[in-house]
Amino acid sequence: MGNKEVVRFKKVLHVRTVERDIARSELAERMAEEGAILGRINEAENMRDDAVASFCAPSGGAVSPRELWFARQSIDMMERRLADDRNELETCRDKIEETKAELLTRHQNVRLMARYVGRLEEKADKAALDAEQKNLDDIVSMRFKRDAGGGASA
């Protein structure tokens, strides 16, 4: 029964290890997503800053109110996109923290299960060694009885 139990719990350990690896890959994906969002935000901020600088720069000629209105609308649209990207970044960072917590829990489960499997293996090995020693003792005992019995009759 000892070896069956070890095999069964090794399977559980394998499943928990796979779950931990999946959590690790999810964390890596979320962190890559965070990097992409940060890149988008930086690019959008640069575009917005350029648009604001262009809007505020003195122009050589007359600018119509319509052109000013369109430039201002464009800047407002960039600000809305930035706000959306920042919200997305915040959501992504929340998911990263959740995934980190889940990964920590899964890692602890793997460590606990690995320790338990190690103890089960030690018990199974000890039981096998004890059984082997018992068999060797029985063999030695039988030989001794045979040799003692054979020597007495000779």
mmCIF file of C-alpha atoms in Angstrom:
data_model
loop_
_atom_site.group_PDB
_atom_site.id
_atom_site.type_symbol
_atom_site.label_atom_id
_atom_site.label_comp_id
_atom_site.label_asym_id
_atom_site.label_seq_id
_atom_site.Cartn_x
_atom_site.Cartn_y
_atom_site.Cartn_z
ATOM 1 C CA MET A 1 0.000 0.000 0.000
ATOM 2 C CA GLY A 2 2.908 2.387 0.687
ATOM 3 C CA ASN A 3 4.085 2.548 -2.920
ATOM 4 C CA LYS A 4 0.533 3.041 -4.221
ATOM 5 C CA GLU A 5 0.093 5.925 -1.826
ATOM 6 C CA VAL A 6 3.404 7.459 -2.942
ATOM 7 C CA VAL A 7 2.407 7.143 -6.598
ATOM 8 C CA ARG A 8 -1.008 8.675 -5.927
ATOM 9 C CA PHE A 9 0.428 11.647 -4.075
ATOM 10 C CA LYS A 10 3.159 12.112 -6.685
ATOM 11 C CA LYS A 11 0.359 12.550 -9.216
ATOM 12 C CA VAL A 12 -1.232 15.174 -6.955
ATOM 13 C CA LEU A 13 2.158 16.878 -6.641
ATOM 14 C CA HIS A 14 2.512 16.881 -10.429
ATOM 15 C CA VAL A 15 -0.935 18.472 -10.848
ATOM 16 C CA ARG A 16 -0.104 21.153 -8.295
ATOM 17 C CA THR A 17 3.218 21.816 -10.004
ATOM 18 C CA VAL A 18 1.461 22.244 -13.350
ATOM 19 C CA GLU A 19 -1.061 24.614 -11.743
ATOM 20 C CA ARG A 20 1.826 26.657 -10.312
ATOM 21 C CA ASP A 21 3.510 26.784 -13.724
ATOM 22 C CA ILE A 22 0.256 27.966 -15.297
ATOM 23 C CA ALA A 23 -0.006 30.730 -12.675
ATOM 24 C CA ARG A 24 3.598 31.722 -13.459
ATOM 25 C CA SER A 25 2.852 31.978 -17.174
ATOM 26 C CA GLU A 26 -0.309 34.007 -16.445
ATOM 27 C CA LEU A 27 1.772 36.395 -14.355
ATOM 28 C CA ALA A 28 4.324 36.739 -17.150
ATOM 29 C CA GLU A 29 1.527 37.458 -19.651
ATOM 30 C CA ARG A 30 -0.030 40.079 -17.373
ATOM 31 C CA MET A 31 3.337 41.749 -16.836
ATOM 32 C CA ALA A 32 3.943 41.820 -20.598
ATOM 33 C CA GLU A 33 0.478 43.351 -21.000
ATOM 34 C CA GLU A 34 1.400 45.969 -18.394
ATOM 35 C CA GLY A 35 4.547 46.808 -20.370
ATOM 36 C CA ALA A 36 2.554 47.182 -23.570
ATOM 37 C CA ILE A 37 0.035 49.471 -21.882
ATOM 38 C CA LEU A 38 2.842 51.580 -20.381
ATOM 39 C CA GLY A 39 4.387 51.876 -23.846
ATOM 40 C CA ARG A 40 1.060 52.992 -25.279
ATOM 41 C CA ILE A 41 0.614 55.540 -22.488
ATOM 42 C CA ASN A 42 4.101 56.976 -23.011
ATOM 43 C CA GLU A 43 3.535 57.248 -26.749
ATOM 44 C CA ALA A 44 0.123 58.877 -26.252
ATOM 45 C CA GLU A 45 1.541 61.329 -23.705
ATOM 46 C CA ASN A 46 4.276 62.321 -26.154
ATOM 47 C CA MET A 47 1.716 62.825 -28.931
ATOM 48 C CA ARG A 48 -0.482 64.872 -26.601
ATOM 49 C CA ASP A 49 2.445 66.976 -25.417
ATOM 50 C CA ASP A 50 3.427 67.642 -29.027
ATOM 51 C CA ALA A 51 -0.167 68.588 -29.878
ATOM 52 C CA VAL A 52 -0.395 70.930 -26.860
ATOM 53 C CA ALA A 53 2.934 72.532 -27.743
ATOM 54 C CA SER A 54 1.760 72.992 -31.328
ATOM 55 C CA PHE A 55 -1.552 74.421 -30.116
ATOM 56 C CA CYS A 56 0.162 76.900 -27.788
ATOM 57 C CA ALA A 57 2.957 77.887 -30.184
ATOM 58 C CA PRO A 58 2.551 81.232 -31.873
ATOM 59 C CA SER A 59 1.725 80.812 -35.504
ATOM 60 C CA GLY A 60 3.045 83.051 -38.235
ATOM 61 C CA GLY A 61 -0.373 83.702 -39.703
ATOM 62 C CA ALA A 62 -3.957 84.007 -38.637
ATOM 63 C CA VAL A 63 -5.656 80.873 -37.328
ATOM 64 C CA SER A 64 -9.372 80.435 -37.763
ATOM 65 C CA PRO A 65 -11.563 79.634 -34.781
ATOM 66 C CA ARG A 66 -12.550 76.419 -36.546
ATOM 67 C CA GLU A 67 -8.909 75.265 -36.725
ATOM 68 C CA LEU A 68 -8.483 76.089 -33.021
ATOM 69 C CA TRP A 69 -11.645 74.160 -32.209
ATOM 70 C CA PHE A 70 -10.469 71.090 -34.154
ATOM 71 C CA ALA A 71 -7.026 71.234 -32.517
ATOM 72 C CA ARG A 72 -8.638 71.475 -29.085
ATOM 73 C CA GLN A 73 -10.998 68.554 -29.873
ATOM 74 C CA SER A 74 -8.008 66.489 -30.956
ATOM 75 C CA ILE A 75 -6.229 67.212 -27.663
ATOM 76 C CA ASP A 76 -9.385 66.359 -25.695
ATOM 77 C CA MET A 77 -9.690 63.065 -27.571
ATOM 78 C CA MET A 78 -6.038 62.250 -26.741
ATOM 79 C CA GLU A 79 -6.752 62.998 -23.063
ATOM 80 C CA ARG A 80 -9.757 60.627 -23.093
ATOM 81 C CA ARG A 81 -7.638 57.871 -24.648
ATOM 82 C CA LEU A 82 -4.957 58.456 -22.031
ATOM 83 C CA ALA A 83 -7.541 58.231 -19.255
ATOM 84 C CA ASP A 84 -8.861 54.967 -20.734
ATOM 85 C CA ASP A 85 -5.319 53.574 -20.997
ATOM 86 C CA ARG A 86 -4.574 54.570 -17.392
ATOM 87 C CA ASN A 87 -7.751 52.807 -16.236
ATOM 88 C CA GLU A 88 -6.727 49.747 -18.209
ATOM 89 C CA LEU A 89 -3.270 49.930 -16.609
ATOM 90 C CA GLU A 90 -4.801 50.092 -13.134
ATOM 91 C CA THR A 91 -7.008 47.076 -13.886
ATOM 92 C CA CYS A 92 -4.000 45.209 -15.262
ATOM 93 C CA ARG A 93 -1.967 45.976 -12.142
ATOM 94 C CA ASP A 94 -4.822 44.744 -9.935
ATOM 95 C CA LYS A 95 -4.854 41.494 -11.919
ATOM 96 C CA ILE A 96 -1.066 41.233 -11.517
ATOM 97 C CA GLU A 97 -1.407 41.492 -7.738
ATOM 98 C CA GLU A 98 -4.161 38.853 -7.732
ATOM 99 C CA THR A 99 -2.035 36.559 -9.873
ATOM 100 C CA LYS A 100 0.988 37.071 -7.607
ATOM 101 C CA ALA A 101 -1.099 36.108 -4.583
ATOM 102 C CA GLU A 102 -2.436 33.050 -6.404
ATOM 103 C CA LEU A 103 1.086 32.075 -7.481
ATOM 104 C CA LEU A 104 2.328 32.365 -3.903
ATOM 105 C CA THR A 105 -0.495 30.119 -2.677
ATOM 106 C CA ARG A 106 0.161 27.563 -5.406
ATOM 107 C CA HIS A 107 3.889 27.605 -4.688
ATOM 108 C CA GLN A 108 3.229 26.962 -0.992
ATOM 109 C CA ASN A 109 0.903 24.080 -1.913
ATOM 110 C CA VAL A 110 3.617 22.551 -4.097
ATOM 111 C CA ARG A 111 6.197 22.847 -1.313
ATOM 112 C CA LEU A 112 3.852 21.273 1.246
ATOM 113 C CA MET A 113 2.947 18.433 -1.091
ATOM 114 C CA ALA A 114 6.603 17.849 -2.012
ATOM 115 C CA ARG A 115 7.477 17.572 1.682
ATOM 116 C CA TYR A 116 4.603 15.164 2.251
ATOM 117 C CA VAL A 117 5.589 13.019 -0.726
ATOM 118 C CA GLY A 118 9.173 13.007 0.557
ATOM 119 C CA ARG A 119 8.001 11.717 3.929
ATOM 120 C CA LEU A 120 5.841 9.063 2.266
ATOM 121 C CA GLU A 121 8.807 7.929 0.168
ATOM 122 C CA GLU A 122 10.978 7.708 3.280
ATOM 123 C CA LYS A 123 8.321 5.613 5.039
ATOM 124 C CA ALA A 124 7.937 3.350 1.995
ATOM 125 C CA ASP A 125 11.717 2.937 1.715
ATOM 126 C CA LYS A 126 11.993 2.143 5.420
ATOM 127 C CA ALA A 127 9.160 -0.378 5.166
ATOM 128 C CA ALA A 128 10.860 -2.024 2.164
ATOM 129 C CA LEU A 129 14.193 -2.147 4.004
ATOM 130 C CA ASP A 130 12.522 -3.570 7.109
ATOM 131 C CA ALA A 131 10.794 -6.240 5.010
ATOM 132 C CA GLU A 132 14.058 -7.087 3.259
ATOM 133 C CA GLN A 133 15.882 -7.283 6.603
ATOM 134 C CA LYS A 134 13.160 -9.547 7.979
ATOM 135 C CA ASN A 135 13.519 -11.832 4.960
ATOM 136 C CA LEU A 136 17.313 -11.911 5.377
ATOM 137 C CA ASP A 137 16.924 -12.672 9.084
ATOM 138 C CA ASP A 138 14.519 -15.518 8.244
ATOM 139 C CA ILE A 139 16.958 -16.952 5.692
ATOM 140 C CA VAL A 140 19.865 -16.751 8.145
ATOM 141 C CA SER A 141 17.726 -18.324 10.876
ATOM 142 C CA MET A 142 16.688 -21.210 8.576
ATOM 143 C CA ARG A 143 20.304 -21.832 7.515
ATOM 144 C CA PHE A 144 21.447 -21.785 11.106
ATOM 145 C CA LYS A 145 18.755 -24.286 12.106
ATOM 146 C CA ARG A 146 19.598 -26.452 9.103
ATOM 147 C CA ASP A 147 23.333 -26.305 9.795
ATOM 148 C CA ALA A 148 22.817 -26.896 13.520
ATOM 149 C CA GLY A 149 20.403 -29.758 12.867
ATOM 150 C CA GLY A 150 22.595 -31.319 10.189
ATOM 151 C CA GLY A 151 25.756 -31.042 12.284
ATOM 152 C CA ALA A 152 24.156 -32.697 15.322
ATOM 153 C CA SER A 153 23.066 -35.778 13.387
ATOM 154 C CA ALA A 154 26.464 -36.296 11.778
#
